[in-house]
Tab-separated table of C-alpha atoms and ligand atoms in Angstrom:
chain	number	residue	atom	x	y	z
A	1	MET	CA	-207.192	58.084	-8.441
A	2	LEU	CA	-205.082	57.129	-11.913
A	3	THR	CA	-205.186	61.403	-12.056
A	4	ARG	CA	-203.474	61.618	-8.596
A	5	ARG	CA	-200.696	58.288	-9.326
A	6	ARG	CA	-199.725	59.826	-12.807
A	7	PHE	CA	-199.293	62.944	-10.977
A	8	VAL	CA	-196.882	61.879	-8.704
A	9	GLN	CA	-195.233	59.703	-10.949
A	10	SER	CA	-194.328	62.534	-12.791
A	11	ILE	CA	-193.400	64.539	-10.261
A	12	LEU	CA	-191.368	62.082	-9.102
A	13	ALA	CA	-189.278	60.885	-12.753
A	14	PHE	CA	-188.857	64.846	-12.860
A	15	ALA	CA	-187.238	64.717	-9.526
A	16	ILE	CA	-185.074	61.422	-9.685
A	17	LEU	CA	-184.360	61.214	-12.980
A	18	PRO	CA	-183.423	64.436	-14.929
A	19	LYS	CA	-184.845	64.323	-18.781
A	20	GLN	CA	-181.016	64.255	-20.496
A	21	LEU	CA	-180.598	61.403	-18.218
A	22	LEU	CA	-183.387	59.361	-19.735
A	23	GLN	CA	-182.495	59.945	-22.933
A	24	ALA	CA	-180.693	58.071	-25.120
A	25	LYS	CA	-177.434	59.926	-25.613
A	26	GLY	CA	-174.950	59.671	-22.884
A	27	PHE	CA	-175.142	57.964	-19.118
A	28	LEU	CA	-178.785	56.760	-18.431
A	29	SER	CA	-178.700	56.914	-14.559
A	30	PRO	CA	-176.234	57.546	-11.829
A	31	ASN	CA	-176.552	54.396	-10.157
A	32	ALA	CA	-174.203	51.620	-10.380
A	33	PHE	CA	-175.581	48.671	-12.088
A	34	GLN	CA	-175.126	45.624	-8.569
A	35	VAL	CA	-175.831	41.985	-8.820
A	36	PRO	CA	-177.337	40.150	-5.918
A	37	PRO	CA	-174.834	38.252	-3.581
A	38	LEU	CA	-173.957	34.717	-4.700
A	39	GLU	CA	-174.449	31.947	-2.150
A	40	LEU	CA	-172.680	28.979	-2.626
A	41	GLY	CA	-173.925	26.643	0.184
A	42	ARG	CA	-172.324	24.989	3.259
A	43	ARG	CA	-171.259	21.971	1.106
A	44	SER	CA	-170.020	18.823	2.188
A	45	GLY	CA	-169.924	16.159	-1.150
A	46	LYS	CA	-172.742	16.075	-2.950
A	47	ASP	CA	-175.114	17.433	-0.367
A	48	VAL	CA	-175.659	21.137	-0.189
A	49	TYR	CA	-177.314	23.329	2.799
A	50	PHE	CA	-178.394	26.709	2.049
A	51	ASP	CA	-180.135	28.789	4.863
A	52	LEU	CA	-183.065	31.359	4.015
A	53	ASP	CA	-184.397	34.414	5.912
A	54	ILE	CA	-186.981	35.595	4.920
A	55	GLN	CA	-187.822	39.040	5.944
A	56	SER	CA	-188.751	42.769	5.712
A	57	GLY	CA	-186.202	45.059	5.127
A	58	VAL	CA	-186.486	49.455	3.877
A	59	SER	CA	-184.007	50.047	0.159
A	60	GLN	CA	-182.694	53.026	-1.015
A	61	ILE	CA	-184.404	52.486	-4.431
A	62	LEU	CA	-185.456	55.975	-4.667
A	63	PRO	CA	-182.879	58.796	-4.326
A	64	ASN	CA	-184.995	61.055	-1.254
A	65	VAL	CA	-187.100	58.680	0.159
A	66	SER	CA	-186.721	54.666	1.428
A	67	THR	CA	-188.813	51.891	0.334
A	68	LYS	CA	-190.761	49.103	2.438
A	69	THR	CA	-189.388	45.854	1.180
A	70	TRP	CA	-189.018	42.216	1.140
A	71	GLY	CA	-186.294	40.061	0.643
A	72	ILE	CA	-184.565	36.787	1.435
A	73	ASN	CA	-180.957	37.252	3.504
A	74	GLN	CA	-181.215	40.812	2.421
A	75	PRO	CA	-183.577	43.263	2.516
A	76	PHE	CA	-184.853	43.242	-1.305
A	77	LEU	CA	-184.835	40.700	-3.821
A	78	GLY	CA	-183.700	37.269	-3.380
A	79	VAL	CA	-179.864	36.690	-3.245
A	80	THR	CA	-178.649	34.491	-5.780
A	81	LEU	CA	-178.615	30.553	-5.221
A	82	ARG	CA	-176.071	28.462	-7.425
A	83	ALA	CA	-175.402	24.733	-7.257
A	84	ASN	CA	-174.696	22.523	-9.839
A	85	LYS	CA	-176.478	18.843	-11.646
A	86	GLY	CA	-175.831	15.973	-9.569
A	87	ASP	CA	-176.227	18.194	-6.065
A	88	SER	CA	-178.957	17.716	-3.546
A	89	ILE	CA	-179.655	20.772	-2.077
A	90	HIS	CA	-181.132	21.375	1.221
A	91	VAL	CA	-182.812	24.478	2.026
A	92	ASN	CA	-183.699	25.313	5.478
A	93	VAL	CA	-186.550	28.429	4.691
A	94	THR	CA	-187.372	30.657	7.936
A	95	ASN	CA	-190.189	33.329	7.380
A	96	ASN	CA	-189.729	35.757	8.989
A	97	LEU	CA	-192.337	38.353	7.749
A	98	HIS	CA	-195.305	39.338	9.750
A	99	LYS	CA	-197.567	37.381	6.490
A	100	THR	CA	-197.243	33.395	5.423
A	101	THR	CA	-195.651	32.852	2.702
A	102	THR	CA	-193.821	30.608	0.552
A	103	LEU	CA	-190.680	29.712	-1.493
A	104	HIS	CA	-190.976	27.807	-5.270
A	105	TRP	CA	-188.585	27.183	-7.288
A	106	HIS	CA	-189.795	27.607	-10.139
A	107	GLY	CA	-188.408	25.476	-13.191
A	108	ILE	CA	-186.770	22.749	-11.163
A	109	LYS	CA	-187.948	19.389	-10.963
A	110	LEU	CA	-188.386	18.187	-8.167
A	111	PRO	CA	-190.538	16.229	-5.478
A	112	ALA	CA	-194.165	17.828	-5.094
A	113	LYS	CA	-193.324	18.508	-1.471
A	114	ALA	CA	-190.153	20.049	-2.136
A	115	ASP	CA	-192.395	22.661	-4.663
A	116	GLY	CA	-193.278	25.683	-2.143
A	117	GLY	CA	-195.983	25.675	-3.896
A	118	PRO	CA	-199.459	27.010	-2.401
A	119	HIS	CA	-199.881	23.526	-0.296
A	120	GLN	CA	-196.155	24.797	1.550
A	121	PRO	CA	-197.165	27.729	3.650
A	122	ILE	CA	-194.624	28.858	5.723
A	123	LYS	CA	-196.113	30.747	8.615
A	124	PRO	CA	-194.749	33.757	10.248
A	125	ALA	CA	-191.926	33.010	12.717
A	126	GLN	CA	-192.133	28.354	11.350
A	127	LYS	CA	-189.492	26.901	8.984
A	128	TRP	CA	-189.952	24.755	5.716
A	129	LEU	CA	-187.096	22.022	4.833
A	130	SER	CA	-186.979	21.935	0.850
A	131	GLU	CA	-185.374	18.521	-0.133
A	132	PHE	CA	-184.104	17.969	-3.805
A	133	ASP	CA	-181.584	16.490	-5.961
A	134	ILE	CA	-180.776	18.528	-9.080
A	135	ILE	CA	-181.540	16.284	-11.950
A	136	GLN	CA	-181.360	18.618	-14.608
A	137	PRO	CA	-179.227	20.230	-16.869
A	138	ALA	CA	-177.145	23.909	-16.273
A	139	ALA	CA	-180.000	26.815	-16.440
A	140	SER	CA	-181.324	29.873	-14.820
A	141	LEU	CA	-183.908	29.257	-13.013
A	142	TRP	CA	-185.617	31.465	-10.257
A	143	TYR	CA	-187.850	31.487	-6.698
A	144	HIS	CA	-190.241	33.513	-5.581
A	145	SER	CA	-193.453	33.472	-3.196
A	146	HIS	CA	-196.589	31.482	-4.681
A	147	GLN	CA	-198.402	31.630	-1.655
A	148	MET	CA	-202.075	31.426	-2.749
A	149	HIS	CA	-203.912	35.014	-3.666
A	150	LYS	CA	-200.962	37.288	-2.695
A	151	THR	CA	-198.437	35.486	-5.008
A	152	GLY	CA	-198.860	38.882	-6.722
A	153	GLU	CA	-197.922	41.644	-4.065
A	154	GLN	CA	-195.431	39.431	-2.125
A	155	VAL	CA	-193.215	39.085	-5.369
A	156	TYR	CA	-193.967	42.498	-6.122
A	157	GLN	CA	-192.470	43.792	-2.677
A	158	GLY	CA	-189.632	41.754	-3.311
A	159	LEU	CA	-189.334	37.770	-2.917
A	160	ALA	CA	-188.114	36.477	-6.118
A	161	GLY	CA	-184.324	35.579	-6.821
A	162	MET	CA	-182.520	33.635	-9.193
A	163	PHE	CA	-181.100	30.660	-9.012
A	164	ILE	CA	-178.011	29.303	-11.192
A	165	ILE	CA	-177.326	25.204	-11.866
A	166	ASP	CA	-173.863	24.705	-13.473
A	167	ASP	CA	-173.098	21.055	-15.136
A	168	ASP	CA	-170.065	19.657	-16.919
A	169	ILE	CA	-171.295	20.803	-20.351
A	170	SER	CA	-172.001	24.432	-19.429
A	171	LYS	CA	-167.996	24.744	-17.722
A	172	ASN	CA	-166.367	23.270	-20.481
A	173	LEU	CA	-168.135	25.517	-23.204
A	174	SER	CA	-165.930	28.117	-21.871
A	175	LEU	CA	-168.997	30.613	-21.539
A	176	PRO	CA	-167.960	33.629	-19.766
A	177	SER	CA	-169.126	32.521	-15.965
A	178	ASP	CA	-167.507	34.942	-13.470
A	179	TYR	CA	-170.457	36.226	-11.410
A	180	GLY	CA	-170.782	39.453	-10.973
A	181	VAL	CA	-167.518	40.081	-13.645
A	182	ASP	CA	-168.581	38.407	-16.837
A	183	ASP	CA	-171.513	37.039	-16.222
A	184	PHE	CA	-174.861	39.061	-14.721
A	185	PRO	CA	-177.992	38.179	-13.160
A	186	VAL	CA	-180.448	40.997	-14.918
A	187	ILE	CA	-183.889	41.128	-12.902
A	188	ILE	CA	-185.900	42.864	-14.511
A	189	GLN	CA	-188.798	44.460	-13.137
A	190	ASP	CA	-191.376	47.332	-13.165
A	191	LYS	CA	-192.754	49.192	-10.473
A	192	ASN	CA	-194.578	52.288	-8.816
A	193	PHE	CA	-194.443	53.948	-5.755
A	194	ASN	CA	-197.388	55.707	-3.403
A	195	LYS	CA	-195.387	58.935	-2.103
A	196	ASP	CA	-193.893	58.083	0.943
A	197	GLY	CA	-191.745	55.698	-0.988
A	198	SER	CA	-193.699	52.611	-0.611
A	199	PHE	CA	-194.578	50.020	-3.417
A	200	GLU	CA	-198.213	51.379	-4.719
A	201	TYR	CA	-200.126	48.021	-5.714
A	202	LEU	CA	-202.872	47.577	-7.219
A	203	ALA	CA	-203.876	51.032	-6.988
A	204	ASP	CA	-205.727	51.258	-10.509
A	205	VAL	CA	-208.813	48.426	-10.621
A	206	ARG	CA	-207.805	47.722	-14.559
A	207	ASP	CA	-204.468	46.583	-13.457
A	208	LYS	CA	-206.310	43.719	-11.810
A	209	LEU	CA	-207.669	42.203	-14.852
A	210	MET	CA	-204.327	43.403	-16.681
A	211	GLY	CA	-202.185	42.875	-14.192
A	212	GLN	CA	-199.876	44.915	-12.095
A	213	LYS	CA	-197.438	46.907	-14.775
A	214	GLY	CA	-195.280	49.786	-12.954
A	215	GLU	CA	-193.729	52.777	-14.835
A	216	THR	CA	-190.643	52.764	-13.385
A	217	ILE	CA	-187.892	49.993	-14.080
A	218	LEU	CA	-185.762	48.676	-11.711
A	219	VAL	CA	-182.758	46.191	-12.562
A	220	ASN	CA	-181.241	43.836	-9.508
A	221	GLY	CA	-183.596	46.509	-7.822
A	222	ILE	CA	-181.729	49.327	-8.795
A	223	ILE	CA	-183.306	52.367	-11.472
A	224	SER	CA	-182.122	51.921	-14.958
A	225	PRO	CA	-178.412	51.412	-13.886
A	226	VAL	CA	-175.290	51.502	-15.565
A	227	MET	CA	-172.850	48.225	-15.520
A	228	LYS	CA	-169.029	49.631	-16.184
A	229	ALA	CA	-167.905	46.497	-17.947
A	230	THR	CA	-164.386	45.171	-17.754
A	231	LYS	CA	-164.532	42.569	-19.930
A	232	SER	CA	-165.900	42.633	-23.790
A	233	LEU	CA	-167.628	39.661	-23.837
A	234	ILE	CA	-170.381	39.724	-20.899
A	235	ARG	CA	-173.129	36.884	-20.664
A	236	LEU	CA	-176.275	38.337	-19.080
A	237	ARG	CA	-179.051	36.431	-17.443
A	238	LEU	CA	-182.120	37.770	-18.609
A	239	LEU	CA	-185.046	37.329	-15.999
A	240	ASN	CA	-187.987	39.029	-16.338
A	241	GLY	CA	-189.424	39.178	-13.180
A	242	SER	CA	-192.244	41.823	-13.039
A	243	ASN	CA	-195.675	41.116	-12.397
A	244	ALA	CA	-196.990	41.701	-15.900
A	245	ARG	CA	-195.436	43.362	-18.595
A	246	ILE	CA	-194.087	41.444	-21.475
A	247	PHE	CA	-190.284	43.322	-21.999
A	248	HIS	CA	-189.517	43.328	-26.005
A	249	LEU	CA	-185.889	43.622	-25.488
A	250	ASN	CA	-183.143	44.871	-27.747
A	251	PHE	CA	-180.171	47.937	-28.195
A	252	ASP	CA	-180.498	51.521	-28.422
A	253	ASP	CA	-177.362	50.645	-31.252
A	254	LYS	CA	-179.716	47.868	-32.507
A	255	ARG	CA	-176.525	45.670	-32.254
A	256	MET	CA	-176.771	42.092	-32.577
A	257	PHE	CA	-176.053	39.231	-29.410
A	258	HIS	CA	-176.350	35.500	-29.637
A	259	ILE	CA	-179.046	34.007	-27.508
A	260	ILE	CA	-177.378	31.110	-26.030
A	261	ALA	CA	-180.057	29.388	-23.148
A	262	SER	CA	-183.664	29.260	-22.548
A	263	ASP	CA	-185.787	28.703	-19.440
A	264	GLY	CA	-184.422	25.222	-19.203
A	265	GLY	CA	-181.072	25.936	-20.387
A	266	LEU	CA	-178.392	25.840	-23.669
A	267	LEU	CA	-179.935	26.049	-26.574
A	268	GLU	CA	-178.365	23.548	-29.486
A	269	ASN	CA	-176.987	26.474	-30.973
A	270	PRO	CA	-176.687	30.128	-30.141
A	271	VAL	CA	-178.900	32.074	-31.940
A	272	MET	CA	-177.657	35.758	-33.187
A	273	ALA	CA	-180.998	38.054	-32.768
A	274	HIS	CA	-181.523	42.116	-32.689
A	275	SER	CA	-184.732	41.635	-30.079
A	276	ILE	CA	-185.625	38.885	-27.449
A	277	THR	CA	-189.287	39.294	-26.094
A	278	LEU	CA	-189.592	37.814	-22.477
A	279	ALA	CA	-192.907	37.568	-20.680
A	280	PRO	CA	-193.076	37.461	-17.407
A	281	ALA	CA	-190.788	34.301	-15.381
A	282	GLU	CA	-189.824	34.098	-18.838
A	283	ARG	CA	-185.543	33.554	-18.744
A	284	ALA	CA	-182.670	33.426	-21.386
A	285	GLU	CA	-179.217	33.700	-21.469
A	286	ILE	CA	-177.654	36.414	-24.039
A	287	LEU	CA	-174.074	36.975	-24.930
A	288	VAL	CA	-173.287	40.660	-25.565
A	289	ASP	CA	-170.237	41.647	-27.609
A	290	VAL	CA	-168.803	44.912	-26.386
A	291	SER	CA	-165.272	45.513	-27.907
A	292	ASP	CA	-166.891	48.279	-29.369
A	293	GLY	CA	-166.188	50.063	-26.239
A	294	LYS	CA	-169.238	51.585	-26.848
A	295	MET	CA	-172.360	52.192	-24.294
A	296	PRO	CA	-174.850	50.943	-25.283
A	297	ILE	CA	-178.969	50.819	-23.990
A	298	LEU	CA	-180.348	48.029	-23.567
A	299	ARG	CA	-184.206	49.259	-24.304
A	300	HIS	CA	-187.939	47.522	-24.245
A	301	LYS	CA	-188.724	48.609	-27.346
A	302	MET	CA	-191.574	47.230	-29.672
A	303	HIS	CA	-190.274	47.030	-33.082
A	304	MET	CA	-192.342	49.142	-35.570
A	305	GLN	CA	-193.093	45.687	-38.305
A	306	LYS	CA	-193.837	44.044	-35.124
A	307	SER	CA	-196.181	46.306	-33.737
A	308	ALA	CA	-198.735	46.505	-36.773
A	309	ASN	CA	-199.402	42.738	-36.629
A	310	ARG	CA	-198.587	41.687	-33.150
A	311	MET	CA	-200.281	44.237	-31.344
A	312	SER	CA	-202.510	42.978	-28.562
A	313	GLY	CA	-205.613	44.763	-27.164
A	314	MET	CA	-203.525	45.420	-24.281
A	315	MET	CA	-201.800	47.258	-25.911
A	316	MET	CA	-203.444	49.037	-27.890
A	317	MET	CA	-205.576	49.715	-24.340
A	318	GLU	CA	-202.294	51.073	-22.812
A	319	SER	CA	-201.862	53.337	-25.457
A	320	MET	CA	-204.986	54.214	-25.861
A	321	GLN	CA	-204.439	54.806	-21.373
A	322	GLY	CA	-201.324	57.306	-22.685
A	323	LYS	CA	-199.639	54.716	-20.794
A	324	LYS	CA	-196.088	54.740	-21.226
A	325	GLN	CA	-194.591	51.816	-23.412
A	326	GLU	CA	-191.364	52.478	-23.700
A	327	PHE	CA	-188.929	52.585	-21.655
A	328	ASP	CA	-184.530	52.112	-21.168
A	329	ILE	CA	-183.620	49.218	-18.911
A	330	PHE	CA	-180.169	49.284	-18.061
A	331	GLN	CA	-176.889	50.713	-19.841
A	332	ILE	CA	-173.650	48.954	-20.172
A	333	ASP	CA	-170.227	51.290	-20.651
A	334	ALA	CA	-167.739	49.552	-22.228
A	335	SER	CA	-165.218	52.145	-22.078
A	336	ARG	CA	-163.137	50.505	-20.075
A	337	ALA	CA	-163.622	46.819	-20.908
A	338	THR	CA	-160.570	44.526	-21.456
A	339	PRO	CA	-160.790	41.482	-23.691
A	340	SER	CA	-162.297	38.488	-22.896
A	341	HIS	CA	-160.505	34.934	-23.536
A	342	HIS	CA	-164.104	33.890	-23.849
A	343	LYS	CA	-165.739	33.577	-27.272
A	344	VAL	CA	-168.887	32.887	-28.642
A	345	PRO	CA	-169.216	28.988	-28.992
A	346	SER	CA	-170.652	27.131	-32.652
A	347	SER	CA	-172.412	25.100	-30.743
A	348	LEU	CA	-173.483	24.369	-26.987
A	349	THR	CA	-175.429	21.260	-26.111
A	350	ILE	CA	-177.271	18.458	-28.181
A	351	HIS	CA	-181.187	17.892	-26.716
A	352	ALA	CA	-182.707	14.964	-26.847
A	353	PRO	CA	-185.426	14.727	-30.581
A	354	LEU	CA	-188.892	15.394	-29.455
A	355	PRO	CA	-190.717	12.148	-27.915
A	356	VAL	CA	-193.445	12.564	-30.559
A	357	LYS	CA	-194.120	9.041	-30.680
A	358	SER	CA	-194.044	8.053	-27.088
A	359	VAL	CA	-197.020	10.715	-26.378
A	360	SER	CA	-199.171	8.792	-24.085
A	361	ASN	CA	-202.208	11.795	-23.222
A	362	GLN	CA	-203.162	14.564	-24.825
A	363	ARG	CA	-204.730	17.372	-23.138
A	364	ARG	CA	-206.332	20.688	-23.708
A	365	PHE	CA	-206.611	23.774	-21.467
A	366	LYS	CA	-208.394	26.427	-22.641
A	367	LEU	CA	-207.544	30.116	-20.946
A	368	GLN	CA	-210.581	32.223	-20.092
A	369	MET	CA	-211.040	35.509	-19.113
A	370	GLN	CA	-214.744	36.758	-19.974
A	371	MET	CA	-214.750	40.420	-21.176
A	372	GLY	CA	-217.701	42.842	-20.730
A	373	PRO	CA	-219.047	44.733	-16.938
A	374	GLN	CA	-219.665	41.228	-14.666
A	375	LEU	CA	-215.449	41.594	-15.302
A	376	MET	CA	-215.196	44.782	-14.057
A	377	LEU	CA	-217.323	44.856	-11.325
A	378	GLY	CA	-216.061	41.681	-10.120
A	379	ALA	CA	-212.883	43.217	-10.823
A	380	MET	CA	-214.352	46.101	-8.249
A	381	MET	CA	-215.050	43.791	-5.820
A	382	GLY	CA	-211.741	42.221	-5.460
A	383	SER	CA	-213.290	39.002	-6.729
A	384	GLN	CA	-210.889	35.653	-7.269
A	385	ASP	CA	-212.635	33.541	-9.524
A	386	LEU	CA	-212.560	36.062	-12.595
A	387	LEU	CA	-210.200	34.190	-14.855
A	388	LYS	CA	-210.630	30.150	-15.320
A	389	ILE	CA	-208.695	27.410	-17.328
A	390	ASN	CA	-211.505	24.700	-18.861
A	391	GLY	CA	-214.477	26.933	-17.315
A	392	GLN	CA	-212.890	26.800	-13.670
A	393	SER	CA	-211.127	29.085	-11.146
A	394	MET	CA	-208.421	27.217	-9.069
A	395	ASP	CA	-210.105	25.893	-5.958
A	396	ILE	CA	-206.940	24.157	-4.030
A	397	ASN	CA	-208.740	21.157	-2.596
A	398	ARG	CA	-209.719	19.729	-6.580
A	399	ILE	CA	-206.892	18.318	-8.359
A	400	ASP	CA	-208.129	18.921	-12.019
A	401	GLU	CA	-205.513	16.698	-13.832
A	402	VAL	CA	-203.892	13.138	-13.148
A	403	VAL	CA	-200.662	12.496	-14.506
A	404	LYS	CA	-198.741	9.104	-14.893
A	405	ALA	CA	-194.873	9.538	-13.981
A	406	GLY	CA	-192.185	9.023	-16.528
A	407	SER	CA	-194.739	9.489	-19.079
A	408	VAL	CA	-194.730	11.587	-21.462
A	409	GLU	CA	-197.234	14.166	-22.505
A	410	LEU	CA	-198.341	16.911	-25.336
A	411	TRP	CA	-200.290	19.879	-23.924
A	412	GLU	CA	-202.493	22.519	-26.133
A	413	ILE	CA	-202.635	25.704	-24.454
A	414	GLU	CA	-205.720	27.935	-26.032
A	415	ASN	CA	-206.235	31.388	-25.483
A	416	THR	CA	-209.247	32.589	-26.085
A	417	SER	CA	-209.193	36.069	-24.885
A	418	MET	CA	-208.004	39.121	-26.015
A	419	MET	CA	-204.771	39.105	-23.986
A	420	PRO	CA	-201.704	36.892	-24.204
A	421	HIS	CA	-200.994	34.835	-20.995
A	422	PRO	CA	-197.977	33.434	-20.511
A	423	PHE	CA	-198.334	29.935	-19.322
A	424	HIS	CA	-196.236	27.980	-16.834
A	425	ILE	CA	-195.940	24.483	-15.709
A	426	HIS	CA	-194.276	23.455	-12.486
A	427	ASN	CA	-191.614	20.470	-12.127
A	428	VAL	CA	-191.026	20.005	-16.033
A	429	GLN	CA	-189.377	21.843	-18.460
A	430	PHE	CA	-191.515	21.690	-21.515
A	431	LYS	CA	-190.752	22.241	-25.913
A	432	ILE	CA	-193.285	23.876	-28.225
A	433	VAL	CA	-194.350	21.564	-31.069
A	434	THR	CA	-196.567	23.773	-32.796
A	435	ARG	CA	-197.619	27.812	-32.556
A	436	GLN	CA	-198.904	30.377	-34.604
A	437	GLY	CA	-196.008	31.365	-36.653
A	438	GLU	CA	-192.188	30.417	-36.398
A	439	ILE	CA	-190.775	28.792	-33.887
A	440	LYS	CA	-187.401	30.705	-32.875
A	441	GLY	CA	-184.282	31.925	-30.652
A	442	HIS	CA	-185.019	30.938	-27.203
A	443	GLU	CA	-188.222	29.792	-28.065
A	444	LEU	CA	-185.831	26.404	-29.798
A	445	GLY	CA	-185.028	25.831	-26.577
A	446	PHE	CA	-186.613	23.911	-22.914
A	447	LYS	CA	-188.592	26.167	-21.779
A	448	ASP	CA	-191.170	26.257	-18.805
A	449	VAL	CA	-193.382	28.959	-19.405
A	450	VAL	CA	-194.686	30.201	-23.221
A	451	LEU	CA	-196.776	33.070	-23.842
A	452	VAL	CA	-199.655	32.071	-25.570
A	453	ARG	CA	-201.346	35.647	-27.763
A	454	PRO	CA	-204.715	36.306	-28.416
A	455	HIS	CA	-206.941	33.391	-29.948
A	456	GLU	CA	-203.481	31.131	-30.281
A	457	ILE	CA	-203.280	27.593	-29.697
A	458	VAL	CA	-199.925	26.487	-28.388
A	459	GLN	CA	-199.025	22.818	-28.376
A	460	VAL	CA	-196.069	21.682	-25.729
A	461	ILE	CA	-194.317	17.847	-25.118
A	462	MET	CA	-192.983	17.429	-21.844
A	463	LYS	CA	-191.832	14.178	-20.503
A	464	PHE	CA	-193.019	14.208	-16.452
A	465	PRO	CA	-190.140	13.341	-13.711
A	466	GLU	CA	-190.601	9.982	-11.958
A	467	PHE	CA	-191.736	11.636	-8.628
A	468	SER	CA	-194.515	10.553	-8.045
A	469	ASP	CA	-197.243	11.837	-5.258
A	470	ALA	CA	-200.676	11.359	-5.378
A	471	LYS	CA	-201.519	13.973	-2.457
A	472	THR	CA	-199.860	17.170	-2.904
A	473	PRO	CA	-199.839	18.630	-6.557
A	474	TYR	CA	-198.271	20.834	-8.853
A	475	MET	CA	-199.368	23.842	-10.008
A	476	TYR	CA	-199.880	24.744	-13.930
A	477	HIS	CA	-201.062	28.645	-14.512
A	478	CYS	CA	-200.973	31.924	-16.083
A	479	HIS	CA	-197.737	33.482	-15.217
A	480	ILE	CA	-199.208	37.440	-14.989
A	481	LEU	CA	-199.508	36.723	-11.315
A	482	GLU	CA	-202.567	38.614	-10.756
A	483	HIS	CA	-204.158	36.155	-12.833
A	484	GLU	CA	-202.814	33.495	-11.021
A	485	ASP	CA	-204.307	35.078	-8.282
A	486	ARG	CA	-207.456	35.861	-9.799
A	487	GLY	CA	-208.132	31.974	-10.182
A	488	MET	CA	-206.561	31.056	-13.428
A	489	MET	CA	-204.230	28.331	-11.902
A	490	GLY	CA	-205.046	24.650	-12.261
A	491	GLN	CA	-203.413	21.913	-10.248
A	492	PHE	CA	-201.924	18.237	-11.175
A	493	VAL	CA	-201.409	15.260	-9.677
A	494	VAL	CA	-198.328	12.704	-10.939
A	495	VAL	CA	-198.635	9.111	-10.347
B	501	LIG	CU1	-192.806	31.464	-11.224
B	501	LIG	CU2	-196.110	28.548	-10.275
B	501	LIG	O1	-194.462	29.755	-10.723
B	502	LIG	CU1	-192.726	27.580	-11.377
B	503	LIG	CU1	-202.808	35.408	-18.256
């Protein structure tokens, strides 16, 4: 199986991406960078109405063969939704697929009924109305399918898009914010293809355990594109939209950039960095100065010093399997960039201090993945309860935790396994209180996903919004979608 796939891939790679184009020098590829269409909705005062159509389509991703894809208001991936803090959102979703699906607003604080998780399925040809007020600050959020046991497959097919929130603070900072001109969504995904052009999903049984990883990188649905920058300072809203791959992003010329936002919005101050690690579902906004007119390539590459002590069991296994671990993501061609009238602000916003004194409850979540023969056997049989949190696999009829509306809680996430798990909590933005090692870069900001490394314990603190609903749960789960689909998920209600 593996041999055949590798063989097909090497032919594809050879046919489409001649080696000299893939190498760091010169142009990365002939593909132009594209941004998903911007959708501002129909506005009437503070009410904003979006009509979303979940559809299947055909996309030209590879040069000589087309790919069956899924998308929202377009054939592949979702349009970018953009609204303001304080708006009342009304999304009318129509499912035009032949499969049941959902649309979940990842990172948005909202009533459980509007969340779009496994409890709000939309059957084929049916509609779902999701309504919520935006009560949180400017941020780069996203939306994606959350269908029970099918999230991995459906997101892989293309059911994912960005949701951008603006507010007065973000608008007054004079940050680059001209969509598609100096402000870009960058949805990074890794895919495998079958010979007929269709996406190849879970062909390798190991991917059912470790998560689906692909060997072709797409940015906004395009293979390794080139962005022709017209401005000398550009804002990238990075989203790791892959099912399972953790990206270690940096530029080939080692240039520094400024991290200005995390999952939940602006950091207090920009942080200079030359690399950033994004696990599945994590976002970060960065400002890149390209006034030197060069052509830097954003790539996924582990740093030498880091790889020595941080290399996970998973990465070791991958390298033993001979799988590729370094990829070019996309290239910025700044040769025609004109001076930007924006500059990197010295400070961005102010966060309230951590409400450590008001913590009213503490919980512990153990992420469990027993290694060994049963695991492999279970994976082969397609078992959906291989992975556990606190000894239990996800059961849609069981409520695991009850949280008080408006309360502050401290959650400890303990990874008892050999591989890293990005842990996500619905309906909140938390802050990391302690973890192994320093908390820095985007991890200083508000988060809705945190990467918990093997045998690490991470503490996060959050205040739950006032919405309460004893009957409709929210989810917490590993955001490696194959882990979520195989049981590493639990449910909480807020009352
Ligand atoms: Cu990004 Cu529960 O989801
Ligand atoms: Cu979510
Ligand atoms: Cu996981």
